[in-house]
PDB file of C-alpha atoms in Angstrom:
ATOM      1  CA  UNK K  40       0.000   0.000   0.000  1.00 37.00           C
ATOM      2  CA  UNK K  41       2.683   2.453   1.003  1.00 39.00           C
ATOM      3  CA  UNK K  42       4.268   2.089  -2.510  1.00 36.00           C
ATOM      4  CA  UNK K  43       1.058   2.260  -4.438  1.00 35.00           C
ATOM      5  CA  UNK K  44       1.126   5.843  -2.456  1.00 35.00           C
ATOM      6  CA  UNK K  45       3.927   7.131  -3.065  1.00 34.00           C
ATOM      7  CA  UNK K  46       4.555   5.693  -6.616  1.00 32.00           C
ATOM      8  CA  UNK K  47       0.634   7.716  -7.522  1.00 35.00           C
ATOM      9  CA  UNK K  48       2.225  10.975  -5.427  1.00 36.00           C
ATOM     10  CA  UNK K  49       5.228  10.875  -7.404  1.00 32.00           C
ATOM     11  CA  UNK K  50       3.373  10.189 -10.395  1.00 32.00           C
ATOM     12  CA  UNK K  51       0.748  13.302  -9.334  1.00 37.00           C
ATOM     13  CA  UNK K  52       3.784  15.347  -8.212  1.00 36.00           C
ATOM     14  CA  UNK K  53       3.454  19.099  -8.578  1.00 33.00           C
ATOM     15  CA  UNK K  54       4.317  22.937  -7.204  1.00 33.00           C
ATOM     16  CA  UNK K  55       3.509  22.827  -3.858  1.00 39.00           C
ATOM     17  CA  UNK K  56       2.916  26.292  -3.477  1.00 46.00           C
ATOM     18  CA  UNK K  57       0.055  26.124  -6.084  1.00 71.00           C
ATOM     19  CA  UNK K  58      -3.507  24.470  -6.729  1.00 80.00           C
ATOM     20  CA  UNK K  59      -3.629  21.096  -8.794  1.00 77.00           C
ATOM     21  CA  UNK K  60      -6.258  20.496 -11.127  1.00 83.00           C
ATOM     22  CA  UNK K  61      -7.679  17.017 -11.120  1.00 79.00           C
ATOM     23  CA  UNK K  62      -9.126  14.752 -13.486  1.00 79.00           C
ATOM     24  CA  UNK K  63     -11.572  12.161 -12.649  1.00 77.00           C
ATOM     25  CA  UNK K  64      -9.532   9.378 -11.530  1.00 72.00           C
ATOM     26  CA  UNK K  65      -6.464  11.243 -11.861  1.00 80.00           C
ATOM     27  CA  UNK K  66      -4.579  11.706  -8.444  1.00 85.00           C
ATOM     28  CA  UNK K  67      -2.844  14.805  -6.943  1.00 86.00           C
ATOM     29  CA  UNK K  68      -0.403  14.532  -4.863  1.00 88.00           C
ATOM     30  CA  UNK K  69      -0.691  15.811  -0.480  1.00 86.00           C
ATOM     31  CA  UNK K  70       1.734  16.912   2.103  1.00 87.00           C
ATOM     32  CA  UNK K  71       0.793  17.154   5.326  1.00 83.00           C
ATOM     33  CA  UNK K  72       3.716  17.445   7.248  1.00 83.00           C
ATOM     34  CA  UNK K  73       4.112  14.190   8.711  1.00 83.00           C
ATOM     35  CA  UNK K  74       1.417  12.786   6.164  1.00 84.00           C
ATOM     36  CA  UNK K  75       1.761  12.321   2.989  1.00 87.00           C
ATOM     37  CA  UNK K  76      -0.919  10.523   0.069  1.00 87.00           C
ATOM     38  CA  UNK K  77      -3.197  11.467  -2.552  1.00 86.00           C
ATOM     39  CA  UNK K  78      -5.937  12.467  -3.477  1.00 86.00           C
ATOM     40  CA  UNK K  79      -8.823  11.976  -6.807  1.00 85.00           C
ATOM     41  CA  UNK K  80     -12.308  11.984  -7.470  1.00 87.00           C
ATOM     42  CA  UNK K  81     -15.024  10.213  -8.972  1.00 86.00           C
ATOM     43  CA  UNK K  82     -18.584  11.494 -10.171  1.00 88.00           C
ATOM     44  CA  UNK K  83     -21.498  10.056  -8.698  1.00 86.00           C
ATOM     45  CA  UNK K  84     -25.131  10.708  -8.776  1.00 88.00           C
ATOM     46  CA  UNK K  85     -25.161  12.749  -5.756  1.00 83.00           C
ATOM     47  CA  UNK K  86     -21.730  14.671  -6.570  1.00 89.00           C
ATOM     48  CA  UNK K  87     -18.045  14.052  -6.639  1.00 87.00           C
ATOM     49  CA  UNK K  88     -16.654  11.487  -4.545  1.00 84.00           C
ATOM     50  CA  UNK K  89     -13.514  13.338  -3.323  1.00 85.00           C
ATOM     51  CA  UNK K  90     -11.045  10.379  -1.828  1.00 83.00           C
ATOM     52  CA  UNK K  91      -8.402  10.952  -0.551  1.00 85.00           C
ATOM     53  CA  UNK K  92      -5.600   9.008   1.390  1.00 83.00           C
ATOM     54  CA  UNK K  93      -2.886   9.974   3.920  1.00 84.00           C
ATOM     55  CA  UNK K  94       0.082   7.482   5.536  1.00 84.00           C
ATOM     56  CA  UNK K  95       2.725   8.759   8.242  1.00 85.00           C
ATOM     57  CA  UNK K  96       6.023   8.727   6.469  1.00 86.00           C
ATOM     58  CA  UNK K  97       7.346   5.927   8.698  1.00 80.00           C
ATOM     59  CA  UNK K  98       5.637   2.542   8.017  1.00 80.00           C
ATOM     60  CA  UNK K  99       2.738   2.667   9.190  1.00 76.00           C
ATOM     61  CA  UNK K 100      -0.988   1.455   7.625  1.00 77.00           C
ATOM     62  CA  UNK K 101      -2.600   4.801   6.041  1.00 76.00           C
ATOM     63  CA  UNK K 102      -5.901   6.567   6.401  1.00 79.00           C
ATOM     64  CA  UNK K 103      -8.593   7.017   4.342  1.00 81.00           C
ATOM     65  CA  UNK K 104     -11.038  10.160   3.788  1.00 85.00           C
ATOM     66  CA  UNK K 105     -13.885  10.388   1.329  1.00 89.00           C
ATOM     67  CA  UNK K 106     -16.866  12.814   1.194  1.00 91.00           C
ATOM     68  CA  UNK K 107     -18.920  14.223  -1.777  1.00 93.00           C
ATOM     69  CA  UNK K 108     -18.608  17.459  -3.177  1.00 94.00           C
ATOM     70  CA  UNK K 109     -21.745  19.297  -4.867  1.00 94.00           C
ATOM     71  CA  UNK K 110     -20.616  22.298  -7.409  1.00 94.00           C
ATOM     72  CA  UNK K 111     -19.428  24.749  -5.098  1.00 95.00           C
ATOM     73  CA  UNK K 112     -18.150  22.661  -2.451  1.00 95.00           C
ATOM     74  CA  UNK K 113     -15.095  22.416  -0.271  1.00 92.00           C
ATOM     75  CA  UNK K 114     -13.695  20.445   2.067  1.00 91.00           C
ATOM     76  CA  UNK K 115     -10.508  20.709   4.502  1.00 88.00           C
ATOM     77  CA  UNK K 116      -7.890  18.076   4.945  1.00 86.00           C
ATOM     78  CA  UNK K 117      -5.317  18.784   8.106  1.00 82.00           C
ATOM     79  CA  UNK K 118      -2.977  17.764  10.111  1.00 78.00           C
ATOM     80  CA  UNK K 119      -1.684  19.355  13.273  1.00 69.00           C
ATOM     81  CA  UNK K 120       1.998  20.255  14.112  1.00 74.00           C
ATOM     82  CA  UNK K 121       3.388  20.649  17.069  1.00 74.00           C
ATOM     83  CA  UNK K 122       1.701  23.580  19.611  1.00 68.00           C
ATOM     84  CA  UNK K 123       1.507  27.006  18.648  1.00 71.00           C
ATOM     85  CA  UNK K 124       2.002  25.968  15.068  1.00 76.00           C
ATOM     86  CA  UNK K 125      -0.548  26.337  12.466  1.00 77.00           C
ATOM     87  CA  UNK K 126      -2.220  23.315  10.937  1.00 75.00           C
ATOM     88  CA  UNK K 127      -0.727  22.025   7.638  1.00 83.00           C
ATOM     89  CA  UNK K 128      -4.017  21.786   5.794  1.00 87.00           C
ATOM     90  CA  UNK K 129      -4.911  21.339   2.115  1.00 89.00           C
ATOM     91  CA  UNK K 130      -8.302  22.209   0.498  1.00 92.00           C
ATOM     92  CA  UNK K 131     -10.158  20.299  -2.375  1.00 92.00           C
ATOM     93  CA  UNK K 132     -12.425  22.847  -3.807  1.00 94.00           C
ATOM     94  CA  UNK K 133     -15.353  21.551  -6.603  1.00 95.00           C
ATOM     95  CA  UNK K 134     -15.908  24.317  -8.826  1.00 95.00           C
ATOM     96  CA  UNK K 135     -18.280  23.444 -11.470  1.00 93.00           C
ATOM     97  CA  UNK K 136     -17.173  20.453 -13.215  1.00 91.00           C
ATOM     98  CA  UNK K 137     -13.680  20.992 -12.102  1.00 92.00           C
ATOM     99  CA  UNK K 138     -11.958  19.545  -8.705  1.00 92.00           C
ATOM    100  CA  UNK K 139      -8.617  21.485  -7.753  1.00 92.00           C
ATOM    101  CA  UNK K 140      -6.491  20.255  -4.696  1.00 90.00           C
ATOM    102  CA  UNK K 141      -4.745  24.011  -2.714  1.00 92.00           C
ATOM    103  CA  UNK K 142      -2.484  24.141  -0.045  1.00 89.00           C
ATOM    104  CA  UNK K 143      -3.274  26.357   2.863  1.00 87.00           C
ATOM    105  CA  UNK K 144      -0.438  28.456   4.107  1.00 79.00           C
ATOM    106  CA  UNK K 145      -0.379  29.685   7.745  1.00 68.00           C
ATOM    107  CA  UNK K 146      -3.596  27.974   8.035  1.00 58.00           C
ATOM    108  CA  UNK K 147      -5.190  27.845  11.453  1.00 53.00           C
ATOM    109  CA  UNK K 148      -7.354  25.691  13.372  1.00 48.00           C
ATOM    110  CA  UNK K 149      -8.941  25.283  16.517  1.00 43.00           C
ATOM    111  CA  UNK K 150      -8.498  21.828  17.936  1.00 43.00           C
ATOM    112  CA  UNK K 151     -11.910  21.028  19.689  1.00 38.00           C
ATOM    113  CA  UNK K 152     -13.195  18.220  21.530  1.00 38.00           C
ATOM    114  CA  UNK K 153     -16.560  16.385  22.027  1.00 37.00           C
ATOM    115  CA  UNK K 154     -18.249  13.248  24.119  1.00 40.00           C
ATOM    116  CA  UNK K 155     -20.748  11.299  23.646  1.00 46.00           C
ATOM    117  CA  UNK K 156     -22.727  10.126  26.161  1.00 44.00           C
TER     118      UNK K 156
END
């Protein structure tokens, strides 16, 4: 699995400092720091089936993400660093029939949590 990732993110590699158009089925390439992966999408009925998948460099199993985007849709993948550093974060942004993956400089987040009970 780990070198089906990074064989597609070397495959999908591009300027980090800039958004990547995607295809469907075509992969773009993520870094998150400590995570690295890719991401694609697939149309569907109800939207685009953004997937996208993330592995710690070290050898470890990776992690999955998939939600679907309706024109006009966004969604936020991140990763925290260590404190008082901003988030490395990328966002995948459906813009009519178009899916482009950005990265987010000095983005911020506020880590949150929640129970259930």
């Amino acid at each position: 699995m780990r070198t089906t990732l990074l064989a597609a993110a070397t495959l999908a590699a591009a300027s980090a400092a800039s958004a990547q158009d995607l295809r469907p089925t075509g992969a773009a390439s993520l870094d998150l720091g400590p995570l690295a992966g890719v991401a694609y999408y697939l149309p569907e009925p109800a939207g685009y089936r953004v997937v996208v998948t993330l592995a710690y460099r070290a050898p470890t199993p990776a992690t999955r993400f998939e939600t679907v985007l309706a024109p006009g849709q966004s969604v936020t993948v991140s990763t925290p660093q260590e404190a008082g550093a901003p988030a490395r974060a990328v966002a995948i942004t459906r813009t009519g029939d178009a899916v482009a993956v950005t990265p987010l400089r000095g983005w911020d987040t506020v880590e949150a949590t929640a129970s259930v009970e």
